Coordinates of C-alpha atoms and ligand atoms in Angstrom, one line a residue:
X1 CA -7.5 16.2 -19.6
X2 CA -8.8 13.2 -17.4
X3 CA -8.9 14.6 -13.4
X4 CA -7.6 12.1 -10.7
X5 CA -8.2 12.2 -6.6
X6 CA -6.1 10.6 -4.4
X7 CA -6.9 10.1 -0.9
X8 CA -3.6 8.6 0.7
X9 CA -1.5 10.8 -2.2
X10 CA 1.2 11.7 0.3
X11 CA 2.4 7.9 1.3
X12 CA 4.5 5.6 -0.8
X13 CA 1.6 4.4 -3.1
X14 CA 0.4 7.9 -3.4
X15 CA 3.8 9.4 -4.5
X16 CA 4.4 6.8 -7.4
X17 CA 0.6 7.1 -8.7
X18 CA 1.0 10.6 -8.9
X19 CA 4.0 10.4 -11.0
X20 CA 2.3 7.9 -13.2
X21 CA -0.9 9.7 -14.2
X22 CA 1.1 12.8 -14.4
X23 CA 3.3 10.9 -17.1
X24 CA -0.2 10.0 -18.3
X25 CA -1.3 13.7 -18.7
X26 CA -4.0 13.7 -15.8
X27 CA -4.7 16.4 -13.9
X28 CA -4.2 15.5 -10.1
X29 CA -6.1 16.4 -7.1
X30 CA -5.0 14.9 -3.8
X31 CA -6.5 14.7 -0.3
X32 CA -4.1 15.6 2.5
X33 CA -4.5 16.4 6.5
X34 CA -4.0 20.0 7.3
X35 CA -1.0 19.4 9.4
X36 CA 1.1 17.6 5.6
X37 CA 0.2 21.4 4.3
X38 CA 1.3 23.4 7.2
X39 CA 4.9 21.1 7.7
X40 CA 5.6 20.0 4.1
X41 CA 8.8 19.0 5.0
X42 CA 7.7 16.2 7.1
X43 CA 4.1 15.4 5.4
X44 CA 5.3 15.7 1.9
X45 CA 8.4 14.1 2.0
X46 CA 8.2 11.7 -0.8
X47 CA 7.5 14.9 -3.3
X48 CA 9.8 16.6 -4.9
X49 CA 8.6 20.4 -4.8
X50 CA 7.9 20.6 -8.8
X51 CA 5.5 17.3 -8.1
X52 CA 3.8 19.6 -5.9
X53 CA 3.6 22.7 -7.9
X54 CA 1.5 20.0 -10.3
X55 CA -1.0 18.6 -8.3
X56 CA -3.8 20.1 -6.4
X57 CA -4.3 19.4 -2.7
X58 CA -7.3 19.9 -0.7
X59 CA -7.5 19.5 2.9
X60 CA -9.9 16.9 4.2
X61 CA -9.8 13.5 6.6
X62 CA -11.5 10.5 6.2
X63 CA -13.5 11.1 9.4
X64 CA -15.3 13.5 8.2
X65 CA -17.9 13.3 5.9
X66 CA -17.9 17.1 5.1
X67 CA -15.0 17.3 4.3
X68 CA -14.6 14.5 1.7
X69 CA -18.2 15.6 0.3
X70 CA -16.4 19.1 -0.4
X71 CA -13.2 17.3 -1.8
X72 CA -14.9 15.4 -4.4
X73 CA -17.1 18.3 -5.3
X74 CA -14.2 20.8 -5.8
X75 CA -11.8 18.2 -7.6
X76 CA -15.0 16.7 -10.1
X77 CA -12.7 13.9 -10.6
X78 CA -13.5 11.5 -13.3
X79 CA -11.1 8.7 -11.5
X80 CA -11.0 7.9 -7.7
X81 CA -7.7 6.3 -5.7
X82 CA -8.3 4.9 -2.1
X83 CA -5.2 5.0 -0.9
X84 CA -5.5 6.3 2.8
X85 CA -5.7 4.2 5.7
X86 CA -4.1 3.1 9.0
X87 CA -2.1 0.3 7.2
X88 CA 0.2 -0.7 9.8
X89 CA -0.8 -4.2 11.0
X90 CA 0.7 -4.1 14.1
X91 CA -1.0 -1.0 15.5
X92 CA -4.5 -2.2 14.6
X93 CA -3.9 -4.8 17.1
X94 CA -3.5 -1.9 19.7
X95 CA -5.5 0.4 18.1
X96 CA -8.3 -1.8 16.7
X97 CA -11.5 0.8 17.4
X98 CA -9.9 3.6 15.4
X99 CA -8.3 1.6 12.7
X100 CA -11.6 0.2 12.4
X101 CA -13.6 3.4 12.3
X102 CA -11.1 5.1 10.0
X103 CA -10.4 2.5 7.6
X104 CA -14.0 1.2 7.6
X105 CA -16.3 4.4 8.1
X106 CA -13.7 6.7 6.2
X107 CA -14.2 4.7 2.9
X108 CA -17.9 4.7 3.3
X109 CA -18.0 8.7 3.6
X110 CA -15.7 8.7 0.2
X111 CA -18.2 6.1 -1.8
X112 CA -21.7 8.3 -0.1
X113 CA -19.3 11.6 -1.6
X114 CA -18.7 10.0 -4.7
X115 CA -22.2 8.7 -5.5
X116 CA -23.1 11.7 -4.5
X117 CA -20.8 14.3 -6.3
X118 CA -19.7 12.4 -9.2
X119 CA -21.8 9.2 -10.2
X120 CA -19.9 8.6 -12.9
X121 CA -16.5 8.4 -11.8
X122 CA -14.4 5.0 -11.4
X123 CA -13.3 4.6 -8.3
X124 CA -10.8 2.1 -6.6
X125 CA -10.4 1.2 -3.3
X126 CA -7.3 -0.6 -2.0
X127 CA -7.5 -3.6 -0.9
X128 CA -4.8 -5.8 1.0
X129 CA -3.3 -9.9 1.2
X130 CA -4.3 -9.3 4.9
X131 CA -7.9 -10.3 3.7
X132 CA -6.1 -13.7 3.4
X133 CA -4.8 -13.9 6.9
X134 CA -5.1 -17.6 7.8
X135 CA -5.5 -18.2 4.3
X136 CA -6.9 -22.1 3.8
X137 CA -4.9 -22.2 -0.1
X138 CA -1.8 -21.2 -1.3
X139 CA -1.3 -19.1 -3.4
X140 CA -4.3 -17.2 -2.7
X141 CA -6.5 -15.4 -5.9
X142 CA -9.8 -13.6 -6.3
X143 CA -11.7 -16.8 -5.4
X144 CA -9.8 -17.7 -2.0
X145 CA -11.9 -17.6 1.2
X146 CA -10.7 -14.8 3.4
X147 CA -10.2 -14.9 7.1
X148 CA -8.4 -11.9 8.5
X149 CA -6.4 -11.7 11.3
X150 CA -6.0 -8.4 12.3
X151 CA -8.5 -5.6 12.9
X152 CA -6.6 -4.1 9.5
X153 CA -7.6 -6.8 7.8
X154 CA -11.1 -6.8 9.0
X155 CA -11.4 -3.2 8.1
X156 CA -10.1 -4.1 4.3
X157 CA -12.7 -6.4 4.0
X158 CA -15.6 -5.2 5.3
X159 CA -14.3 -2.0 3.0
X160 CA -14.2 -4.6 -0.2
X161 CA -17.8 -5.9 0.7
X162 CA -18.6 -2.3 1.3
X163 CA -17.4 -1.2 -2.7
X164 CA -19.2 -4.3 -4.3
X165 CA -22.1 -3.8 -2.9
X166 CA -22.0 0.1 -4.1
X167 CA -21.0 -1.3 -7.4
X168 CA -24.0 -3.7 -7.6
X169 CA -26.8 -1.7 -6.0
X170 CA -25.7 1.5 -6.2
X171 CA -24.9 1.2 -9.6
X172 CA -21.2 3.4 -8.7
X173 CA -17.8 1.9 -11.0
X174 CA -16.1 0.7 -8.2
X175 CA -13.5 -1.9 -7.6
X176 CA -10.9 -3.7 -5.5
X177 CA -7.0 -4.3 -5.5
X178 CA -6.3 -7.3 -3.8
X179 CA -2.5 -5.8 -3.3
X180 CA 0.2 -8.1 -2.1
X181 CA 2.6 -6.2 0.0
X182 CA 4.2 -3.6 -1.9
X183 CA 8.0 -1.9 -0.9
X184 CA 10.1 1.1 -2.2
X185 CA 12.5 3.6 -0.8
X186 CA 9.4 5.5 -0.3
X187 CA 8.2 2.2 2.3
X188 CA 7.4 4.0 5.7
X189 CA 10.5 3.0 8.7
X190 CA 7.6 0.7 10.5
X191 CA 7.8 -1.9 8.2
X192 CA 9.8 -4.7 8.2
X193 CA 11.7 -4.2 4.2
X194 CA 12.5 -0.1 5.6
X195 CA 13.1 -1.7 8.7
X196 CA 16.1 -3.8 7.6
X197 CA 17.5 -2.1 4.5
X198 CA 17.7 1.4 6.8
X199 CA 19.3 -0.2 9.3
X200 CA 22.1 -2.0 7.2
X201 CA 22.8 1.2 5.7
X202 CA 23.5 2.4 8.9
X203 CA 25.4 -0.4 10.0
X204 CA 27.4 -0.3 6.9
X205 CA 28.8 3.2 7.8
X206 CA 29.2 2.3 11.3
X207 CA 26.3 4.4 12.6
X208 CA 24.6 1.1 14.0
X209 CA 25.9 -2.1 15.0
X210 CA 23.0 -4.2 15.5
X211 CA 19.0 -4.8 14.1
X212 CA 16.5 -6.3 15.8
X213 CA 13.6 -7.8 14.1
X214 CA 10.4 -10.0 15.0
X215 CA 10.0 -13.8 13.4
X216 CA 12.8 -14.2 10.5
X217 CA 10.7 -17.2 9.4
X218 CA 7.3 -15.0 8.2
X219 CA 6.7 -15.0 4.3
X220 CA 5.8 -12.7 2.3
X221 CA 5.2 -11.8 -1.4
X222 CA 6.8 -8.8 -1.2
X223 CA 6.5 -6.6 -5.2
X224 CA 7.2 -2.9 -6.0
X225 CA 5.1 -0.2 -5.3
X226 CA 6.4 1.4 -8.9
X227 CA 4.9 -1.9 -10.5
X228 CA 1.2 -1.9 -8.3
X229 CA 0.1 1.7 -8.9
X230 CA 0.1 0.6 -12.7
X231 CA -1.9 -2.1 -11.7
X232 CA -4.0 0.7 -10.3
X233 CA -4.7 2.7 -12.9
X234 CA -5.5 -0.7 -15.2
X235 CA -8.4 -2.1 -13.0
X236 CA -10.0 1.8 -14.0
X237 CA -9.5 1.7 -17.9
X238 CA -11.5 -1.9 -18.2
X239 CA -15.2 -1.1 -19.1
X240 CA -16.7 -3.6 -16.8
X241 CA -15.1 -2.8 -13.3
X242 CA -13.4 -6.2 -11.0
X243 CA -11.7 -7.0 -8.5
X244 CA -8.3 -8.5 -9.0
X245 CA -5.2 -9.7 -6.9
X246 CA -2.1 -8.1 -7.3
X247 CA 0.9 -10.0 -6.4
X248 CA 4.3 -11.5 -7.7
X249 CA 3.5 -15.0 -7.1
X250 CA 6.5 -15.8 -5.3
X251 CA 7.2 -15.5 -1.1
X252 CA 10.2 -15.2 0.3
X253 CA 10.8 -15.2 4.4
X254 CA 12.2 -12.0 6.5
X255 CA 15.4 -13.4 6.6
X256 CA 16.0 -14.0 2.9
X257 CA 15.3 -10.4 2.9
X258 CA 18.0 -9.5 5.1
X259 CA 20.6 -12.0 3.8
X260 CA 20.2 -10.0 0.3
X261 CA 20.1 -7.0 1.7
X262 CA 23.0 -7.6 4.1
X263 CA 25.1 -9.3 1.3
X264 CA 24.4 -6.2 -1.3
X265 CA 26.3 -4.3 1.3
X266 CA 29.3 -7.5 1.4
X267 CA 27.8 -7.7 5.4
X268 CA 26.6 -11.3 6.3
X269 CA 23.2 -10.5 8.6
X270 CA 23.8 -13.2 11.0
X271 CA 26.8 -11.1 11.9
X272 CA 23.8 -7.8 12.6
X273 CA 20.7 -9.2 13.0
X274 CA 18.9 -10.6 16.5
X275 CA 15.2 -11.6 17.5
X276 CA 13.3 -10.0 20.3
X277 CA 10.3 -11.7 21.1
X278 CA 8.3 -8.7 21.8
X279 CA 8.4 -7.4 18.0
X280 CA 7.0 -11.1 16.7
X281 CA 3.3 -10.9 15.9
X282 CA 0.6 -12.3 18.8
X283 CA -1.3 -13.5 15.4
X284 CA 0.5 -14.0 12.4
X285 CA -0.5 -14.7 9.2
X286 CA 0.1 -18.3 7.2
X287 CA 2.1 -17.4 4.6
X288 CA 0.9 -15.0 2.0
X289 CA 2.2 -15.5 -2.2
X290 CA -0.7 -14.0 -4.1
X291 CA -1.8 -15.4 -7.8
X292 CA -2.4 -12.5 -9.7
X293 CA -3.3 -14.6 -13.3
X294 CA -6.4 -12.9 -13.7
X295 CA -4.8 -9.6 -13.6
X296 CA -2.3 -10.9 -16.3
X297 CA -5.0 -12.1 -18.9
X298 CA -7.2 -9.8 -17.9
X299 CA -5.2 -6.3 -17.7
X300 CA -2.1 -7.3 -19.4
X301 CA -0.2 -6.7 -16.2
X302 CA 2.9 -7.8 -15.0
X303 CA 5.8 -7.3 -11.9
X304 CA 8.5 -5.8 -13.9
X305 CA 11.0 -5.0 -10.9
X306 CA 12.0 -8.4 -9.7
X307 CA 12.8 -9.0 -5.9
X308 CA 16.5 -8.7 -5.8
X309 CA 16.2 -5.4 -8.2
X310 CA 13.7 -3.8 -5.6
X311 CA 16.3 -4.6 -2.6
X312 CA 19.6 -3.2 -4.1
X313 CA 17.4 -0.2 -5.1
X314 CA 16.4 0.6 -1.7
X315 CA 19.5 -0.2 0.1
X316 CA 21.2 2.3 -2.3
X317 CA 18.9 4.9 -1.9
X318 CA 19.3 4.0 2.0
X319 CA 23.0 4.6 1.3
X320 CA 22.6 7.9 -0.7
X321 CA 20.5 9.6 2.1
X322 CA 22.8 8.6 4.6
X323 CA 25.5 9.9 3.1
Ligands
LIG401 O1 5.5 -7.1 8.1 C1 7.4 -9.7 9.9 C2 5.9 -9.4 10.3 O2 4.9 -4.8 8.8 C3 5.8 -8.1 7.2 C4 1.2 -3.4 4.9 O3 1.5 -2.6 3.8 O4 1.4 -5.4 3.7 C5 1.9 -4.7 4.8 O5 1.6 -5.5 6.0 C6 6.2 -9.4 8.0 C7 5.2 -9.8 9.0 O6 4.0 -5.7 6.7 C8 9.4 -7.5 12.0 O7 5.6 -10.3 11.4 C9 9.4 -9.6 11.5 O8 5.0 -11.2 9.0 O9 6.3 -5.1 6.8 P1 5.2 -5.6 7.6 P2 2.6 -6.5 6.7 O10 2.1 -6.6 8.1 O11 2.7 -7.7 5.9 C10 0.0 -5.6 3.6 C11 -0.3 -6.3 2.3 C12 -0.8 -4.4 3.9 O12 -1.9 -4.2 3.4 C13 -0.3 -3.6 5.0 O13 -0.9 -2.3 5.0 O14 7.4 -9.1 8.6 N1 8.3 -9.0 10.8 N2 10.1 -8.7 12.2 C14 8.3 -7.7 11.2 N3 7.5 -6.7 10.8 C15 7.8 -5.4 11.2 N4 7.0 -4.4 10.8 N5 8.8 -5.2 12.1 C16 9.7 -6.2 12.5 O15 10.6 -6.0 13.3

């Protein structure tokens, strides 16, 4: 039975890999904080409690070396996720020293704990469109120049450059997903897709009346967190290990987003939604649609869940909770 560690196991991406490899007969080993164990309600929200009688969690953090060196030991894992990070954008423009340190530093412990513990494990590191940032092509693929612009996506590229040059002269199977942002009713409230579709729940059953959002006119190339884990766990079967972009190929503004997920409630969003200039970014991105044709000729992959599937799914399971 093949073993598989996941740093990052409790958040959205976490939750579906999990269920995949599980499906896949792996045996699964996850890294959590101390506090998701002592308040499972809270920190392991997105499992249901017979997911986590079948995985394995060990408590460690990604600042500190320790720990991860003991995680990797214990769990003798023959695959590696990435997962965990500070991955909201925003904050790393307040909070750009520890998003930095943790997102940075914290996958160099995890690749010094791998070479270390298990040499011979494959090992992916996630990787984000925020590489992009002021991107000088559209769409954007593995040969695109990058130039971040956020402290976030700093720290993913410096932690890409960081995995290739373990893979090339440290000899360690390591690789990159370029990921395209990814949504699900697992998508944490911060983000702008949770944002919108928890709200017009709400506002459907008159527990809200209003939603106020940052710049309607940003574009993203928004896929399914269900579809990218695959992705995943694809980039670790080839024999030769590469980095690949994972996207749909298609962008679609933040209010297309809401006008779809307004309308799949019969509410029109101009009716709900207003702008507040302090929640639009100081430095936005250019707009971000990903090419992901190496990945298709390459891994055989493919989006499955197309855009307007992914919104009526969450909004109903917005719907369902609420009521
Ligand atoms: O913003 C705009 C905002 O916070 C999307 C992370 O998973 O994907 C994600 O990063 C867009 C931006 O995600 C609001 O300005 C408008 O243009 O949902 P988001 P993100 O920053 O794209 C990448 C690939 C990652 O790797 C990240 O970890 O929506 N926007 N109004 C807003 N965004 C938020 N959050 N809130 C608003 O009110």
């Amino acid at each position: 039975m093949p073993r598989a560690l996941i740093t990052g196991i409790s958040g959205q991406d976490g939750s579906y890999l999990s269920e995949f490899l599980l499906s896949k007969g792996y045996e699964i080993h996850g890294i959590v904080r101390r506090k998701a164990i002592e308040d499972p309600r809270h920190g392991l929200w997105r499992f249901s409690s017979e997911m986590i009688d079948n995985i394995t969690l060990h408590i460690g953090s990604l600042d500190s070396y320790p720990s991860l060196y003991d995680c990797v030991s214990k769990a003798k894992p023959d695959e590696i996720y990435h997962l965990a990070a500070c991955s909201f954008v925003s904050y790393s423009m307040e909070e750009e020293f520890s998003t930095l340190d943790i997102n940075l530093t914290g996958t160099h412990h995890l690749l010094s704990a791998t070479k270390a513990n298990a040499p011979d494990c494959r090992f992916y590191f996630a990787g984000s469109s925020e590489m992009f940032g002021d991107a000088r092509e559209c769409p954007q693929n593995e040969n695109s120049s990058f130039h971040p612009r956020s402290v976030y996506g700093i720290s993913k590229l410096a932690g890409f450059h960081l995995v290739r040059n373990y893979r090339e002269n440290h000899a360690l199977k390591a690789c990159t997903g370029i990921l395209f942002n990814h949504e699900s009713p697992r998508r944490g409230f911060e983000f702008v897709t949770r944002k919108i579709t928890s709200q017009a729940a709400r506002i459907k059953l008159g527990l809200a009346d209003s939603l106020e959002l940052g710049n309607l006119d940003a574009e993203r190339d928004w896929g399914h967190s269900r579809d990218y884990v695959k992705a995943m766990w694809l980039m670790l079967q080839k024999e030769e290990l590469d980095d690949y972009v994972i996207s749909t190929g298609i962008s679609h503004s933040v209010r297309c987003y809401c006008e779809k997920a307004f309308a799949h409630l019969g509410l029109d969003y101009r009716d709900y939604v207003k702008t507040k200039e302090n929640l639009f970014r100081a430095s936005e991105t250019t707009p971000l649609r990903g090419d992901s044709s190496k990945a298709a000729k390459e891994l055989g992959w493919k989006p499955e869940i197309s855009f307007d599937q992914m919104i009526a799914e969450m909004v109903d399971a917005e719907l369902a909770d609420l009521q």
